[in-house]
Tab-separated table of C-alpha atoms in Angstrom:
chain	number	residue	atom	x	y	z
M	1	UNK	CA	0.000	0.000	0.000
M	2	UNK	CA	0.705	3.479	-0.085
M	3	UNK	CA	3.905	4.396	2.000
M	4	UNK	CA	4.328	7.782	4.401
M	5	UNK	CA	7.725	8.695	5.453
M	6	UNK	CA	7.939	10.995	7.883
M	7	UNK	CA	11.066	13.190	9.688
M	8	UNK	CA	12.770	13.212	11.500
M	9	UNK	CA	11.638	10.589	13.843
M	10	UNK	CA	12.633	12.555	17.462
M	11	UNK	CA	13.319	16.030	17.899
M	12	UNK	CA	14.695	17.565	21.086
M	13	UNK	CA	13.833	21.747	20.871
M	14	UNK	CA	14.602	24.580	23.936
M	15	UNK	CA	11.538	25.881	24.974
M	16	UNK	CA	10.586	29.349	22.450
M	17	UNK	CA	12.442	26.978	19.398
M	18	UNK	CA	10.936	26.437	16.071
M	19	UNK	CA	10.040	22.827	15.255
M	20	UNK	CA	9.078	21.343	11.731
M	21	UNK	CA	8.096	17.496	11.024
M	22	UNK	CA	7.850	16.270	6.996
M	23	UNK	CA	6.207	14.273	5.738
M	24	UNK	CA	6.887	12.452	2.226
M	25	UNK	CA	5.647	9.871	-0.265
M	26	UNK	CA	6.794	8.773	-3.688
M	27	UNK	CA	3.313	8.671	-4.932
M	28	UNK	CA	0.774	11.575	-5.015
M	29	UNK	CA	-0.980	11.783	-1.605
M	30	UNK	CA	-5.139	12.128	-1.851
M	31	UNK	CA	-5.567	13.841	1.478
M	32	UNK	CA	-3.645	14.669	4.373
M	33	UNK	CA	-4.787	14.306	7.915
M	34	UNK	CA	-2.258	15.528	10.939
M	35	UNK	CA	-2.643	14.120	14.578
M	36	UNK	CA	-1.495	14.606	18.006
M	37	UNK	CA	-0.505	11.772	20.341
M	38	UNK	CA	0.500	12.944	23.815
M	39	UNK	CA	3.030	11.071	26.067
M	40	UNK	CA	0.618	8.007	26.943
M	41	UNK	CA	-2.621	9.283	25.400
M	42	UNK	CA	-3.801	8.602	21.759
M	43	UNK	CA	-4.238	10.541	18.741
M	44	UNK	CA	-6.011	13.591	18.148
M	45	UNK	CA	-7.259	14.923	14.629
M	46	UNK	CA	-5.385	18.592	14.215
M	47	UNK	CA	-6.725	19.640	10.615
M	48	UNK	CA	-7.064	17.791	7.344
M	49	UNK	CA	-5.460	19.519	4.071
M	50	UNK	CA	-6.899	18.172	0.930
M	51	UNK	CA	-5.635	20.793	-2.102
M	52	UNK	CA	-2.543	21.348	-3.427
M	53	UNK	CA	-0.008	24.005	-2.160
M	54	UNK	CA	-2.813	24.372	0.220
M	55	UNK	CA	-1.743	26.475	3.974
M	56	UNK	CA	-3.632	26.281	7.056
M	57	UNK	CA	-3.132	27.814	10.271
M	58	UNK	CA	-3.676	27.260	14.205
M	59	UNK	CA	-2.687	29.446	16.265
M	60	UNK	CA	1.180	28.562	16.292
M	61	UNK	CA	1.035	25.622	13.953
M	62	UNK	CA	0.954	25.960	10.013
M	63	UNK	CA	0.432	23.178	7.686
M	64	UNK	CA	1.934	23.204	4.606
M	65	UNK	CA	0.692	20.375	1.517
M	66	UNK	CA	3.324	20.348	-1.838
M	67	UNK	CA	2.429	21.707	-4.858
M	68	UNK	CA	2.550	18.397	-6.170
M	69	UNK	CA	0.946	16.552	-3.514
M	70	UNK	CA	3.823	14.461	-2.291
M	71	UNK	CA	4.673	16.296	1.048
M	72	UNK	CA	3.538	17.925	3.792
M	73	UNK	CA	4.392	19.883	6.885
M	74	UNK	CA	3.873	20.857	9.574
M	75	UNK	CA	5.948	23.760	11.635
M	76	UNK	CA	5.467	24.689	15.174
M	77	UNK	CA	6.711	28.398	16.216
M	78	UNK	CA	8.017	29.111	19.258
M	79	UNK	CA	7.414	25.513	21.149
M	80	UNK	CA	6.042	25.508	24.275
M	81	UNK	CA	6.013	22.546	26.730
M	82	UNK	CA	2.548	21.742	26.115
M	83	UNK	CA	3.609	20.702	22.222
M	84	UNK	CA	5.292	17.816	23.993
M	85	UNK	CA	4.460	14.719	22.296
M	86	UNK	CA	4.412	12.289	18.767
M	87	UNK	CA	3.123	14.166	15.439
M	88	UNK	CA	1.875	12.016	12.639
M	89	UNK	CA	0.925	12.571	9.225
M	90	UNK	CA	-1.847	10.118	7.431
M	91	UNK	CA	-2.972	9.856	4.052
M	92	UNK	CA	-6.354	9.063	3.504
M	93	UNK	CA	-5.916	7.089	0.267
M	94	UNK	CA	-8.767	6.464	-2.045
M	95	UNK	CA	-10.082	3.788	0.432
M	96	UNK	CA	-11.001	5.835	3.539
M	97	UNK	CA	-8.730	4.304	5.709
M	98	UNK	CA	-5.454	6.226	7.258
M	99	UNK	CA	-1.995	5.176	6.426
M	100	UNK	CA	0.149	6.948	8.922
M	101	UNK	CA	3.216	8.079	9.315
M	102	UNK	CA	5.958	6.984	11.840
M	103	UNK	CA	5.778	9.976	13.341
M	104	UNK	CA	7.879	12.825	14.561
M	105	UNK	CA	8.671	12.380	18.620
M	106	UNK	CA	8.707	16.151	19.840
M	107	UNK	CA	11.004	17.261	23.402
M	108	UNK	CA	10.629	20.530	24.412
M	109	UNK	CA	12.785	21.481	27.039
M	110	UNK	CA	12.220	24.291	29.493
O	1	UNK	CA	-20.830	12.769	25.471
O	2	UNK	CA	-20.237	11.262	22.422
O	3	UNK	CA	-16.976	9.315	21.899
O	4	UNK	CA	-15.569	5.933	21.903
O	5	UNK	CA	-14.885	3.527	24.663
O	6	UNK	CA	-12.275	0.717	24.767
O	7	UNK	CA	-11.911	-1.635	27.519
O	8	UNK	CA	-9.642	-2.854	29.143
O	9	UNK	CA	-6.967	0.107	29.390
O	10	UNK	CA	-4.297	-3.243	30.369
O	11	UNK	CA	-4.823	-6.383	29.681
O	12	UNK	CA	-2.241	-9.437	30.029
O	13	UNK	CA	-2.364	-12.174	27.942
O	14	UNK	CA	-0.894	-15.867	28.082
O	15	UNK	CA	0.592	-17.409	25.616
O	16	UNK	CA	-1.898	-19.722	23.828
O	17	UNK	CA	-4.982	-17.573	24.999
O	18	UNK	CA	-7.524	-15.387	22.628
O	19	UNK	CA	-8.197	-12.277	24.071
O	20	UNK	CA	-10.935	-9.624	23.302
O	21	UNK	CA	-10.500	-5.991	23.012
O	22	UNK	CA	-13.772	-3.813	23.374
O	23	UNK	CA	-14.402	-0.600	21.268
O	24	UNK	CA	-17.921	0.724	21.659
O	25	UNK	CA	-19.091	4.166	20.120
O	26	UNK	CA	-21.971	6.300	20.283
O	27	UNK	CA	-20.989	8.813	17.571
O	28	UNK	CA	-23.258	7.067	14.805
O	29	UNK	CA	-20.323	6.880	12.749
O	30	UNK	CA	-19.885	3.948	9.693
O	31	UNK	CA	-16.555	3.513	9.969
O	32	UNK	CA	-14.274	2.171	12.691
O	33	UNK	CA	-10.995	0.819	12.959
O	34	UNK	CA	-8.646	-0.638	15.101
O	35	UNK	CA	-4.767	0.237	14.737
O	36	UNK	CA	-1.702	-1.752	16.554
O	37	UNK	CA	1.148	0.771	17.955
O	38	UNK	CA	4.008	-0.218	18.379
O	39	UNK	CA	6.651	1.379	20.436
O	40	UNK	CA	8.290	4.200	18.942
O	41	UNK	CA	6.457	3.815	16.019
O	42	UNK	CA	2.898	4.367	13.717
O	43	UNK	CA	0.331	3.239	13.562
O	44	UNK	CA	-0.431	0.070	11.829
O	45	UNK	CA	-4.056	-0.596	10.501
O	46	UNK	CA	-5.201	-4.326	11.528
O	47	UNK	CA	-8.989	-4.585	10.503
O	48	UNK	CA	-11.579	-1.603	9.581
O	49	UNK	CA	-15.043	-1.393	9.096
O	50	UNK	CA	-17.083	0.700	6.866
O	51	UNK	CA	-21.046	-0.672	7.655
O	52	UNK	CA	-22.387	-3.260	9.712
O	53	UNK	CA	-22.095	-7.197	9.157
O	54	UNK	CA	-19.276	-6.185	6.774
O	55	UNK	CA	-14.912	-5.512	7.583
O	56	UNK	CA	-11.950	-5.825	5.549
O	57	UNK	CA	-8.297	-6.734	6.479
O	58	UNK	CA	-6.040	-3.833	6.912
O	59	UNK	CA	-2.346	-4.315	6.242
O	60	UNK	CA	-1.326	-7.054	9.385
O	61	UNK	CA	-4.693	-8.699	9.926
O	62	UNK	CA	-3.217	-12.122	10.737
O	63	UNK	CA	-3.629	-13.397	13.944
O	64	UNK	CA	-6.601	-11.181	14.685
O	65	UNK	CA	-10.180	-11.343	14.652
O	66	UNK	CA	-13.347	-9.133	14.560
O	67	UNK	CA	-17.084	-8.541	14.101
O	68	UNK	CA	-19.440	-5.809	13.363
O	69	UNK	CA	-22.636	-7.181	14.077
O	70	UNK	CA	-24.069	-3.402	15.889
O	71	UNK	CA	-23.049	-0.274	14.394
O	72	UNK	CA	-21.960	0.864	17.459
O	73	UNK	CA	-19.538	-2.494	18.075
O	74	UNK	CA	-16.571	-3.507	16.699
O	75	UNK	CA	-14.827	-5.779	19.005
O	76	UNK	CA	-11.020	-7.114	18.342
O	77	UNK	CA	-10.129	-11.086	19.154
O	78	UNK	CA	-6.531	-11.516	19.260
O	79	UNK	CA	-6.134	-15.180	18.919
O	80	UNK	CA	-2.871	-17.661	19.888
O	81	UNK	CA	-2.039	-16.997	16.266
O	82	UNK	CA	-0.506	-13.780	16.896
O	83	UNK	CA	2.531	-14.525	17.877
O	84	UNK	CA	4.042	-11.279	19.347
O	85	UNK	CA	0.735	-9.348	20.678
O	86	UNK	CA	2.143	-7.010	23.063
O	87	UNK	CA	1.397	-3.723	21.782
O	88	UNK	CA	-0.772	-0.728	22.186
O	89	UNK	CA	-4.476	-1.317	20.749
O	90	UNK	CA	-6.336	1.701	19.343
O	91	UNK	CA	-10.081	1.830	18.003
O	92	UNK	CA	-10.905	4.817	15.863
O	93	UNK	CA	-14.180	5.563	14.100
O	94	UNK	CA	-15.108	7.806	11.571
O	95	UNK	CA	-17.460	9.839	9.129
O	96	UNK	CA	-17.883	10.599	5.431
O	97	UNK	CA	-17.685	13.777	5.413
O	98	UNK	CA	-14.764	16.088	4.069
O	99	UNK	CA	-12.355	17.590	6.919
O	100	UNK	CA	-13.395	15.434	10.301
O	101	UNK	CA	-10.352	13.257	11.102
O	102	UNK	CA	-10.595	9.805	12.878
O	103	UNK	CA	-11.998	9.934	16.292
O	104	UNK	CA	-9.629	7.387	18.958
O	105	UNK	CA	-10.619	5.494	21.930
O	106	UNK	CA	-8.301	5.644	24.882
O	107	UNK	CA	-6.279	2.439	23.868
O	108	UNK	CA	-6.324	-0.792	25.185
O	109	UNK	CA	-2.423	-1.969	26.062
O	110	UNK	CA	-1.528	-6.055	26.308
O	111	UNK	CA	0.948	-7.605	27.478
O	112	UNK	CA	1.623	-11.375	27.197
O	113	UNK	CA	3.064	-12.651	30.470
């Protein structure tokens, strides 16, 4: 099936550091769907992009989706210690199910 | 409120045993699905269902079991044929409609002792 590489897989940031997670495929992505996993919680649904070159923002997090569909990312300004925890990208393939990422493993130190 | 429920949070396994994960929802979604975590890593899709009385095998469905017989049910039998189980369990459900992301239980986490 359709593969999602995502990276890097950890990232240690000072508190008030930028942070950015990618995430790439060989093949043209339909949709893309970031989540949130916290330290011993599950995932969370952050925003879905769907068009190409498309930008959305929340708050301090801006998604990014290629201009020709095969990346996305996501970049986090100014980290604070609540941004602790795993980041995944998911493509929603022409199926409806979600092939994820491996994830990006976010530190933020204070 | 709406959400989905999985039970047990631990569970603990022999070797030889089935097990059976619960994942019950009351969001009146179609679709739900249950992903295998492992540590330090994505997550895998086992089984998912898009109506009732109907699922399909995701990408590591052996060794694993299911059934969809109420729309709000989708229970997950992990049978002796898995041979390394130990993992983190998660249910997710979903809707058609454009923008709404998967919705996760809590997880279920076995361990085989």
């Amino acid at each position: 099936g359709q593969q999602v590489m995502q990276i890097p897989q950890y990232q240690h940031v000072q508190e008030g550091e930028d942070f950015t997670t990618y995430c790439n495929s060989s093949t043209t992505l339909s949709n893309i769907q970031w989540y949130k996993q916290r330290p011993g919680g599950h995932p969370v649904f952050l925003i879905q992009l769907v068009k190409s070159g498309e930008v959305k923002k929340q708050k301090r997090l801006t998604f990014q989706f290629g201009e020709a569909k095969k990346n996305s990312s996501l970049h986090i300004t100014a980290t604070q210690t609540t941004d602790v925890g795993t980041y995944f990208c998911a493509d929603s393939g022409s199926a409806r199910q979600l092939t994820f990422g491996s994830g990006t493993q976010l530190t933020v130190l204070p | 409120d709406g959400g989905i429920t999985q039970s047990p949070k631990y569970l603990f396994r022999k070797e030889g045993q089935n097990v059976t994960l619960s994942c019950e929802q009351n969001l009146n979604h179609d679709a739900m699905y249950w992903y295998r975590q492992d540590p330090g890593q994505g997550l895998r899709l086992i089984y998912y269902s898009q109506i009732v009385n109907d699922f399909q095998k995701g990408d590591i469905a052996e060794g694993y079991s299911v059934s969809r017989e109420k729309k709000e049910s989708f229970p997950l039998t992990v049978t002796s044929a898995q041979k390394n189980p130990t993992a983190f369990y998660l249910c997710a459900s979903s809707i058609a409609a454009q923008g709404i992301g998967y919705t996760f239980g809590s997880g279920t986490r076995l361990t085989v002792v």
